[in-house]
Coordinates of C-alpha atoms and ligand atoms in Angstrom, one line a residue:
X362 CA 0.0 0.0 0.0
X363 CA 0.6 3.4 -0.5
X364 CA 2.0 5.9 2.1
X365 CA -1.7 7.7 1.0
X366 CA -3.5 4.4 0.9
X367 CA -2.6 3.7 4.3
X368 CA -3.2 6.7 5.7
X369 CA -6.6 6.2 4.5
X370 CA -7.2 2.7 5.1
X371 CA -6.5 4.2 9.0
X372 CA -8.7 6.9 9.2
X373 CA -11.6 4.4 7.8
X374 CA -10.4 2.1 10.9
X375 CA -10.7 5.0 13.1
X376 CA -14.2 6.0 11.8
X377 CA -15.3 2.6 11.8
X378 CA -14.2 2.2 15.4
X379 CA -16.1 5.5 16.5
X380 CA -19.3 4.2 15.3
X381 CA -19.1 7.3 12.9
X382 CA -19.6 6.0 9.4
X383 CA -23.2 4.8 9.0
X384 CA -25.2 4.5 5.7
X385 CA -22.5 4.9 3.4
X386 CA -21.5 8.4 4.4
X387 CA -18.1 9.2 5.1
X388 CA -16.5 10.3 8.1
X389 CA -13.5 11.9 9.9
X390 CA -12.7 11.1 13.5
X391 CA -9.5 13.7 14.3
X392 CA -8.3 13.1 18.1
X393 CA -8.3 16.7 20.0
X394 CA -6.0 15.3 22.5
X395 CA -6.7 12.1 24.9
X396 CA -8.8 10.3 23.6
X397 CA -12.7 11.0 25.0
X398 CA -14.0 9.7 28.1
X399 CA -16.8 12.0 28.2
X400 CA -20.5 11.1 26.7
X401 CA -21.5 11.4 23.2
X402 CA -23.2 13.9 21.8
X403 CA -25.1 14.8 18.4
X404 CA -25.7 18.0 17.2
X405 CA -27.7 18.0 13.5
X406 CA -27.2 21.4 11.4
X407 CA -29.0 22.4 8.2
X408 CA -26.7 24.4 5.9
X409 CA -27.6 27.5 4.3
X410 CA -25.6 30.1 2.6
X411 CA -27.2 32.5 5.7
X412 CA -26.3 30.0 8.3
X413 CA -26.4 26.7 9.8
X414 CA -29.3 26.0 11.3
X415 CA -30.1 23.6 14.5
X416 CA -32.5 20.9 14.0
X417 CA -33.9 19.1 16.9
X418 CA -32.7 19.7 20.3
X419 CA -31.9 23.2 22.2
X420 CA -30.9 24.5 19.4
X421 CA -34.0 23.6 16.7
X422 CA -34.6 27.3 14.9
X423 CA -32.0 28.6 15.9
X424 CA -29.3 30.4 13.1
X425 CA -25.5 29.5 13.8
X426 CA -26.4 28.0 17.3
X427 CA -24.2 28.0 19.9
X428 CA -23.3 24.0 20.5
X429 CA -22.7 23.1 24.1
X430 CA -20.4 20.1 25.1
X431 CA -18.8 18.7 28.0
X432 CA -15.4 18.6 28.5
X433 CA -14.1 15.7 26.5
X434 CA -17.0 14.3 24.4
X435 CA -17.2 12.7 21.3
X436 CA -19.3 14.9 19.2
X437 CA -21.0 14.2 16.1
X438 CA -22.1 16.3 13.9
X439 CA -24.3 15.8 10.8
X440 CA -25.1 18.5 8.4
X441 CA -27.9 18.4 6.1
X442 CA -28.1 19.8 3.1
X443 CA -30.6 23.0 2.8
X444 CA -30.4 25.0 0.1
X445 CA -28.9 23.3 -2.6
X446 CA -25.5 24.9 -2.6
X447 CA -22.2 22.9 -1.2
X448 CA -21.1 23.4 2.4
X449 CA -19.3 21.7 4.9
X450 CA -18.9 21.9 8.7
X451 CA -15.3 23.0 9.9
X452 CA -13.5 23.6 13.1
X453 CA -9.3 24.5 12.0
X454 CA -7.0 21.6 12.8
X455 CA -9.8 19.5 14.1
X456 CA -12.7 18.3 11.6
X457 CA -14.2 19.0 8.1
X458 CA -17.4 17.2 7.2
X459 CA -17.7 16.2 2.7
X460 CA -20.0 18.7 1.1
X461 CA -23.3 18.3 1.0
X462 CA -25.3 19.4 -1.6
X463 CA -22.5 18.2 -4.1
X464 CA -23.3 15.2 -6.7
X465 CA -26.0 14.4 -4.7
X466 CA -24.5 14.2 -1.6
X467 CA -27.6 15.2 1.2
X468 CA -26.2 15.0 3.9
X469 CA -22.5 14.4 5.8
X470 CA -21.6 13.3 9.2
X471 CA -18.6 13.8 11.3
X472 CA -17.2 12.8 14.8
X473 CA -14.5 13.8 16.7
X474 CA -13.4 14.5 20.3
X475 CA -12.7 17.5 22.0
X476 CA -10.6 18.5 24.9
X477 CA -11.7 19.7 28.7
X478 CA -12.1 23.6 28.1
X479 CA -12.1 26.1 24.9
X480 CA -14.1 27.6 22.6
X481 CA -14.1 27.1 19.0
X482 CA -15.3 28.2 16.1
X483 CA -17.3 26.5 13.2
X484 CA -17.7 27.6 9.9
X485 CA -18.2 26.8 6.5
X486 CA -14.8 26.4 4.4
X487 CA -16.6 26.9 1.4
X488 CA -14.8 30.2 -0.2
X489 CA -16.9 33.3 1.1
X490 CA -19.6 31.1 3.1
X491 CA -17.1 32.0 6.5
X492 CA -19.0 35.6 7.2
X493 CA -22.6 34.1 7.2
X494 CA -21.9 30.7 8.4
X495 CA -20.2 30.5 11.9
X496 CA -20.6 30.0 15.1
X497 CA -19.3 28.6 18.4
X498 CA -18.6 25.4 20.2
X499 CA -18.3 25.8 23.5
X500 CA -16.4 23.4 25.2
X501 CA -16.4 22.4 29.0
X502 CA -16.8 24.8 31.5
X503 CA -16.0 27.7 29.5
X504 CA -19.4 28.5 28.3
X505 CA -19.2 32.3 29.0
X506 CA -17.1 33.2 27.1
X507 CA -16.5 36.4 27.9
X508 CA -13.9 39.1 27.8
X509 CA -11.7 39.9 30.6
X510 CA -12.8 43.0 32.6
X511 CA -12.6 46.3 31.5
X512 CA -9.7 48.5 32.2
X513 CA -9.1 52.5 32.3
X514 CA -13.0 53.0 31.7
X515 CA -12.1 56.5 33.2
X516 CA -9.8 57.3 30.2
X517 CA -10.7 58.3 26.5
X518 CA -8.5 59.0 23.3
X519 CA -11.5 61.6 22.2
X520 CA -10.2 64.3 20.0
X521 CA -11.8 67.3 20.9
X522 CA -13.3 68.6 17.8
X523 CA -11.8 71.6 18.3
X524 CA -8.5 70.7 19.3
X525 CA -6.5 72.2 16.3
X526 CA -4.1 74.6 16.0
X527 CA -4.8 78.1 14.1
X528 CA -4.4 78.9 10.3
X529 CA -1.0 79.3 8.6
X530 CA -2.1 82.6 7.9
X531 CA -0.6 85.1 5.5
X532 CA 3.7 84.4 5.9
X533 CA 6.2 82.9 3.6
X534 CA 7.6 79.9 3.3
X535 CA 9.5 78.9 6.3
X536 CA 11.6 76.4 8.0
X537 CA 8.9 74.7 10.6
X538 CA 9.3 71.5 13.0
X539 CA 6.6 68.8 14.6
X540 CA 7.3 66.4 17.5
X541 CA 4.7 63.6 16.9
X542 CA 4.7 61.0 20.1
X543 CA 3.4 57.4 19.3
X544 CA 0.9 56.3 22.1
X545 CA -0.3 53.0 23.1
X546 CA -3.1 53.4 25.4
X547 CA -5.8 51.7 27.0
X548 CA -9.0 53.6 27.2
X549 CA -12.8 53.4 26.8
X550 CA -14.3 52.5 23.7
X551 CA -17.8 52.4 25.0
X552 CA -20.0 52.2 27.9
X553 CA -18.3 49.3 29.9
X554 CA -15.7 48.6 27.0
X555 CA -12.4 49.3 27.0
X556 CA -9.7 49.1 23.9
X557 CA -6.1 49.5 23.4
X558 CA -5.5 52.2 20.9
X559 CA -2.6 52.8 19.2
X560 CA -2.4 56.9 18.7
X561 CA -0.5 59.8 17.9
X562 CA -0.5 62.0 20.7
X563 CA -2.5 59.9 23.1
X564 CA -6.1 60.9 21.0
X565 CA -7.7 59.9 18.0
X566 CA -7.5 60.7 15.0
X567 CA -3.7 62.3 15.4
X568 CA -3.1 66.1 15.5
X569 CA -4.2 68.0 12.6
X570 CA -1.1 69.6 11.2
X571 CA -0.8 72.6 9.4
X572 CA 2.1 73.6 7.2
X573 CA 2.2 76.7 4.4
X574 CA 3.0 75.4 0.7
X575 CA 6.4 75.7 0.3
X576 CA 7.4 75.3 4.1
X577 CA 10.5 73.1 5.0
X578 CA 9.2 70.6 7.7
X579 CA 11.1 68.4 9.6
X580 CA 8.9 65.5 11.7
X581 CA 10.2 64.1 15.1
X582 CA 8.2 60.7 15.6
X583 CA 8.8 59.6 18.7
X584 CA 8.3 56.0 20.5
X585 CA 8.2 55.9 23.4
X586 CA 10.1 53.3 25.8
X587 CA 6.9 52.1 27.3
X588 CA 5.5 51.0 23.3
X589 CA 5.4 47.6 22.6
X590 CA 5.2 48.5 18.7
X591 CA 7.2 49.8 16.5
X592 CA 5.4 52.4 14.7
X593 CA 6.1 55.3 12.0
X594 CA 4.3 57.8 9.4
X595 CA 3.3 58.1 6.0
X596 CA 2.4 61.7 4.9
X597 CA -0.2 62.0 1.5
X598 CA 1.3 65.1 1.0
X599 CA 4.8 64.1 1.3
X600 CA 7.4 63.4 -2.5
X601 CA 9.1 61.0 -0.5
X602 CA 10.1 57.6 0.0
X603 CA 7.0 56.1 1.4
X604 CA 5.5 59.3 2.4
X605 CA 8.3 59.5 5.0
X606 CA 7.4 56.0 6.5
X607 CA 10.9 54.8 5.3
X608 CA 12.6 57.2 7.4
X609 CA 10.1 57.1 10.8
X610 CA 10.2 53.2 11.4
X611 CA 10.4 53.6 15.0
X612 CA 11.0 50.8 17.6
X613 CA 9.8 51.5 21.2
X614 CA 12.8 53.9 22.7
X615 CA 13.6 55.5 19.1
X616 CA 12.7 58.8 17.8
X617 CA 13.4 59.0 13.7
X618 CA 13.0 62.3 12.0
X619 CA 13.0 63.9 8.4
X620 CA 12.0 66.5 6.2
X621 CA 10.4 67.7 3.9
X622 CA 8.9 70.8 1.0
X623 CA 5.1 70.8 1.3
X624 CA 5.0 70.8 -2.1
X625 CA 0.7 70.1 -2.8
X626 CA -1.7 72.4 -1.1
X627 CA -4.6 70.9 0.2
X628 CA -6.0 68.2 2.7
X629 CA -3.8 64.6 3.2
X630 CA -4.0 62.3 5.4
X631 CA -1.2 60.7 7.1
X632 CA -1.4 57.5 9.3
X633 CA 1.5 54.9 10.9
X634 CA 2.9 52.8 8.2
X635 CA 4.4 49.8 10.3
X636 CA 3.3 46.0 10.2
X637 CA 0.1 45.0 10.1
X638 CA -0.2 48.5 8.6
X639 CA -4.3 48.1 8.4
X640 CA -4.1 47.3 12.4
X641 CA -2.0 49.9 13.0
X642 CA -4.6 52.7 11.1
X643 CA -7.9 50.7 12.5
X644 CA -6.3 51.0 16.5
X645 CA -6.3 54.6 15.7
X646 CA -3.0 56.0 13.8
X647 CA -4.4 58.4 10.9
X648 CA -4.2 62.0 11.3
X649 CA -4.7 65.4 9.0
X650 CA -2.3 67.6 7.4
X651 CA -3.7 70.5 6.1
X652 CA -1.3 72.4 3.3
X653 CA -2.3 76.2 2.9
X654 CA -2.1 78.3 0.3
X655 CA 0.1 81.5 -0.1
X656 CA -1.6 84.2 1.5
X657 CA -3.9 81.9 4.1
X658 CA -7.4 80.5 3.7
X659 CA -10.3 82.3 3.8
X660 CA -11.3 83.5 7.2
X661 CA -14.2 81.4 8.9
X662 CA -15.8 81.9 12.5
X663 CA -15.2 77.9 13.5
X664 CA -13.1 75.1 12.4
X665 CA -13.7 71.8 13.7
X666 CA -11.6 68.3 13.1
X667 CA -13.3 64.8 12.8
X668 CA -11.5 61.6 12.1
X669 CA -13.2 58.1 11.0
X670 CA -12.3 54.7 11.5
X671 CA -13.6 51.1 12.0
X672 CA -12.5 48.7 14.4
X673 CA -12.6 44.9 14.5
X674 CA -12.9 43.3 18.0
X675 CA -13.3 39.7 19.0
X676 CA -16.9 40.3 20.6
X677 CA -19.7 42.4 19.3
X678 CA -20.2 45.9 20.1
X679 CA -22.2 45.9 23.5
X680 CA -19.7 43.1 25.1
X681 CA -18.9 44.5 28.7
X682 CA -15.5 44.2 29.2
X683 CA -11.9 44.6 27.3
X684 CA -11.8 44.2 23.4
X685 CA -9.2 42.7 21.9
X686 CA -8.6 43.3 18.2
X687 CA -9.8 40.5 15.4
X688 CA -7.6 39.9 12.6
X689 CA -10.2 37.8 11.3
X690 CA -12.8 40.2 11.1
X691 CA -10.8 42.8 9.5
X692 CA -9.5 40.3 6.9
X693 CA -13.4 39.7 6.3
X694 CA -13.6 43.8 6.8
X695 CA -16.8 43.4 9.1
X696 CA -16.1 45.8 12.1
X697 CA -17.9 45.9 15.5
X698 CA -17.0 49.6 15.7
X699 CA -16.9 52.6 13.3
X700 CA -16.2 55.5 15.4
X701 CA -15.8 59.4 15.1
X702 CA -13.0 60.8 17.1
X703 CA -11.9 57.6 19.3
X704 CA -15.3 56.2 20.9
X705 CA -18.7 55.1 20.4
X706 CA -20.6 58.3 20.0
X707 CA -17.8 60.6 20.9
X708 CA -19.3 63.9 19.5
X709 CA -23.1 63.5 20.8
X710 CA -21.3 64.0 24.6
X711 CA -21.8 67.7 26.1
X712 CA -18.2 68.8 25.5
X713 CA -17.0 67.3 22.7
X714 CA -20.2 68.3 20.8
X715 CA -19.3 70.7 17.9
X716 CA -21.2 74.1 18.9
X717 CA -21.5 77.1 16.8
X718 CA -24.2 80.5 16.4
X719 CA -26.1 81.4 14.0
X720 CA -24.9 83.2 11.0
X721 CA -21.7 81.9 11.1
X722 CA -19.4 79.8 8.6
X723 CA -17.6 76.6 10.1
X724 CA -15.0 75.0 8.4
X725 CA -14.9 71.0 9.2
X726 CA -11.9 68.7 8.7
X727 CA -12.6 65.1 8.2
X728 CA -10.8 62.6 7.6
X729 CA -10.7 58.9 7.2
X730 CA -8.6 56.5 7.9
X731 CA -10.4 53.4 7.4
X732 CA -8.2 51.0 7.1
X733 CA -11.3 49.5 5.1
X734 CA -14.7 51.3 5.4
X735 CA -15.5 54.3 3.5
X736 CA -17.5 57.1 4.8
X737 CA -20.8 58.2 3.3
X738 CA -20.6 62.1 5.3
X739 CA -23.8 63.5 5.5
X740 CA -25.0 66.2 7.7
X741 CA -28.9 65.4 8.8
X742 CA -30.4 69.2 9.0
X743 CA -27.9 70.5 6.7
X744 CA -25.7 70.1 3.3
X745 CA -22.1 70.3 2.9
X746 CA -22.1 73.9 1.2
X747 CA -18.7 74.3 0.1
X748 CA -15.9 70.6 -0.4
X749 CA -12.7 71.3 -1.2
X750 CA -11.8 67.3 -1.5
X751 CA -8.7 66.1 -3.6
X752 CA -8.3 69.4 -4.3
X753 CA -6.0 72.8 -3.3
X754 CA -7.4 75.7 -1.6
X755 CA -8.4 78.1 -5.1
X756 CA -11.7 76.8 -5.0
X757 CA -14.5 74.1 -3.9
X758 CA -15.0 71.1 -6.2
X759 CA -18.6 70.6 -4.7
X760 CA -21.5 72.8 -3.3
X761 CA -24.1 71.8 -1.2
X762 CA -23.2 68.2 -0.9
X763 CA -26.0 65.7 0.4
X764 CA -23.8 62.9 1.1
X765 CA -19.8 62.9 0.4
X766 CA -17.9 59.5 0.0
X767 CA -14.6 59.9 1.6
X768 CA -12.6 57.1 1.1
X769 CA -10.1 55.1 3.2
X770 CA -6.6 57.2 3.4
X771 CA -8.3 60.5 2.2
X772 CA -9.5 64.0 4.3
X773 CA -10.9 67.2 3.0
X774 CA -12.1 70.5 3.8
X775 CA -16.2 71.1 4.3
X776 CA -17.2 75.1 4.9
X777 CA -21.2 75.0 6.2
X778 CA -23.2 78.3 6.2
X779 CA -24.8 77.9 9.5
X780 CA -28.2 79.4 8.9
X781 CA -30.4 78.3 11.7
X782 CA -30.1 77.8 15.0
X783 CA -30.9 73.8 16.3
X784 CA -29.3 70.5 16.0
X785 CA -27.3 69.1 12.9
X786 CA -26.5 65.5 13.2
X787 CA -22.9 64.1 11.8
X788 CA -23.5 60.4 10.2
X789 CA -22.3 57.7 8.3
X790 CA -25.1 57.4 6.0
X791 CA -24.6 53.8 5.3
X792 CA -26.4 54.2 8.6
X793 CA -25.9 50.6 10.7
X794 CA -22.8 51.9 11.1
X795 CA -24.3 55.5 12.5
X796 CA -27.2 53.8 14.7
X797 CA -25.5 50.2 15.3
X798 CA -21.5 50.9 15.2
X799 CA -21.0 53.9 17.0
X800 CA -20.5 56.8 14.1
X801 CA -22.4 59.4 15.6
X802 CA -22.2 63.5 16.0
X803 CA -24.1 66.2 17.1
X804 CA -23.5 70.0 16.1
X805 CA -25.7 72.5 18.2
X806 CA -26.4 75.8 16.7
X807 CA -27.8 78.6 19.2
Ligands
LIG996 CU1 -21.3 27.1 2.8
LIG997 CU1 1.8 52.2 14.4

């Protein structure tokens, strides 16, 4: 026989053994550990493109059920075939039922053992059935699986809106310098849920940063000794070598620097540049830099500075407790969070609110950082009146905007004519992630 042959001829032994392999179907019976001396269970699943769904049992009806086991059963699954398109049932490294659905095949059933504590997850292998068709089996005592406890709930890495420096103004060219600090920091991300953020400057989204076209900047990025990243920047606006990122890879300790000529006026985003760079921008590294024009920008009565990102976290939003990031979920770029400025619903609270009169004319920075998600910016109450976006200061390339897409790794310049008094509302108009995710803002006009 064949190395394969044999290999085969084992696993059919195996199955045989485990009782698994009834009416012709095949089966796999992978070892998780010992071998089990807890009880058998039997857990059947209808497959669906939407989900599995539980037939029979506690979890009859129910969409991607959670599947309850002692510590070290034998559990067998069979999966049925529901709508007439392939899927299997897989838990990495320890089982993977055939296809149903395929040449006939109805159903497929599959035992195996598991250990004495752990959670896994099932899932569908079948290329993009993963999002819809997953769910958890729960293994031992673990069944709550929860988070660990929430940390530094008295904390935030809010950006106040109007945390931004003044105009350039009307002065040449000059020689100008920015010390940028690279903060890892634990902090709230909602009500009960905390989140370590990676920032520059301890809040999110980064500083906005304004230079004059023309002006020689030099960038300090600094890491500090208490960073467990290495972290660095990459400027839009910057004729350089990665933006600058190949000169600001910064290991916890280091401070890099370089220059530049700011040679493009307009609005650019910058945002760390450092391994997993989409982590890196979703735990909060973007930031602004504005480029102004010879003789300053137009002269407004408020200027205000949002930054958007998403955020991928092991539990939903709601969990109580500390989030930890999911690669997984950002891979499948489905995120629990989208957020303006740093938390769930930052701008809707009494002093980070963006508050302006009557008659006036606020400028609004935005930016987003993604890494993934673009924004649909609308203003409920109110259009966009003037967008400079992907453009220099000479002119707006839009007027009275209903909804803006701003895509990942871009930021522009909005000017609204406030000409009421009352509440304007600051969305994501693909509006789950305004009324489920957390993207929420409130500007009061008096
Ligand atoms: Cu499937
Ligand atoms: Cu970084």
């Amino acid at each position: 026989m064949s190395n394969q042959t044999q290999t085969l001829g084992l696993l059919l032994l195996i199955a045989l053994a485990s009782g698994a392999l009834a009416g012709g179907m095949t089966a796999f019976f992978m070892n998780q550990g010992s071998s089990p001396s807890g009880p058998e269970i039997e857990f059947t699943l209808q497959a669906f493109i939407s989900g599995f769904v539980g037939v029979g049992g506690d979890i009859d009806g129910k969409t991607n059920p959670d599947l309850v086991v002692p510590a070290n059963a034998k559990v067998t699954i069979k999966l049925l075939a529901g709508d007439g398109m392939p899927h299997d049932f897989t838990i990495d490294d320890l089982v993977q039922t055939d296809l149903v659905a395929l040449s006939g095949n109805e159903e497929a059933t599959a035992t195996f053992a598991v250990g004495d504590e752990g959670t896994l997850i099932y899932y569908c292998s079948v290329p993009g059935h993963y999002t819809s068709m997953n769910g958890k089996l729960i293994i031992g005592e673990s069944t709550a699986d929860s988070p660990d406890p929430a940390v530094n709930l008295d904390k935030n890495v809010i950006r106040k809106p109007n945390d931004i420096p003044a105009p350039v103004g009307n002065r040449s060219a000059t020689n100008v310098e920015f010390t940028i600090i690279t903060e890892e920091v634990t902090a709230k991300l909602d009500d009960g849920t905390s989140f370590t953020f990676w920032t520059f400057n301890g809040a999110v989204p980064g500083p906005l940063i304004r230079v004059r076209v023309g002006d020689n900047a030099t960038i300090h990025l600094k890491n500090p000794s208490t960073s467990e990243h290495t972290h660095s920047i990459d400027f839009h606006a910057v004729n350089k070598d990665g933006g600058g990122a190949a000169f600001t890879q910064a290991k916890p300790g280091e401070t890099k620097s370089f220059s530049f000529i700011a040679e493009w006026e307009g609005v650019f985003i910058y945002h760390c540049a450092s391994p997993h760079v989409p982590t890196h921008i979703s735990k909060g590294m973007y930031g602004t830099i504005s480029v102004e024009p010879a003789g300053g920008l137009l002269d407004v009565d408020y200027e205000f500075y949002v930054g958007q990102n998403e955020i991928y976290t092991k539990y939903p939003k709601g969990t109580q407790g500390h989030q930890e990031f999911d690669d997984r979920k950002q891979l499948e770029e489905n995120p629990d969070y989208v957020i303006f400025n740093g938390m769930v619903n930052a701008l809707t609270l009494g002093e980070y609110s963006l508050n302006v009169t009557i008659n006036s004319t606020v400028r609004l920075f935005f930016a987003v950082g993604g890494p993934n998600i673009i924004s649909n910016f609308h203003l409920i109450g109110g259009v966009w009146n003037r967008v400079y976006y992907e453009t220099d200061w000479s002119a707006p390339n839009m007027y009275n905007a209903e909804t803006i897409a701003v895509v990942p790794g871009s930021a522009l310049a909005i000017e609204i004519d406030i000409t009421r008094t009352g509440k304007f509302i600051l969305v994501d108009h693909a509006l789950t992630r305004t009324f489920d995710k957390g993207a929420l803002g409130f500007m009061y006009a008096t």
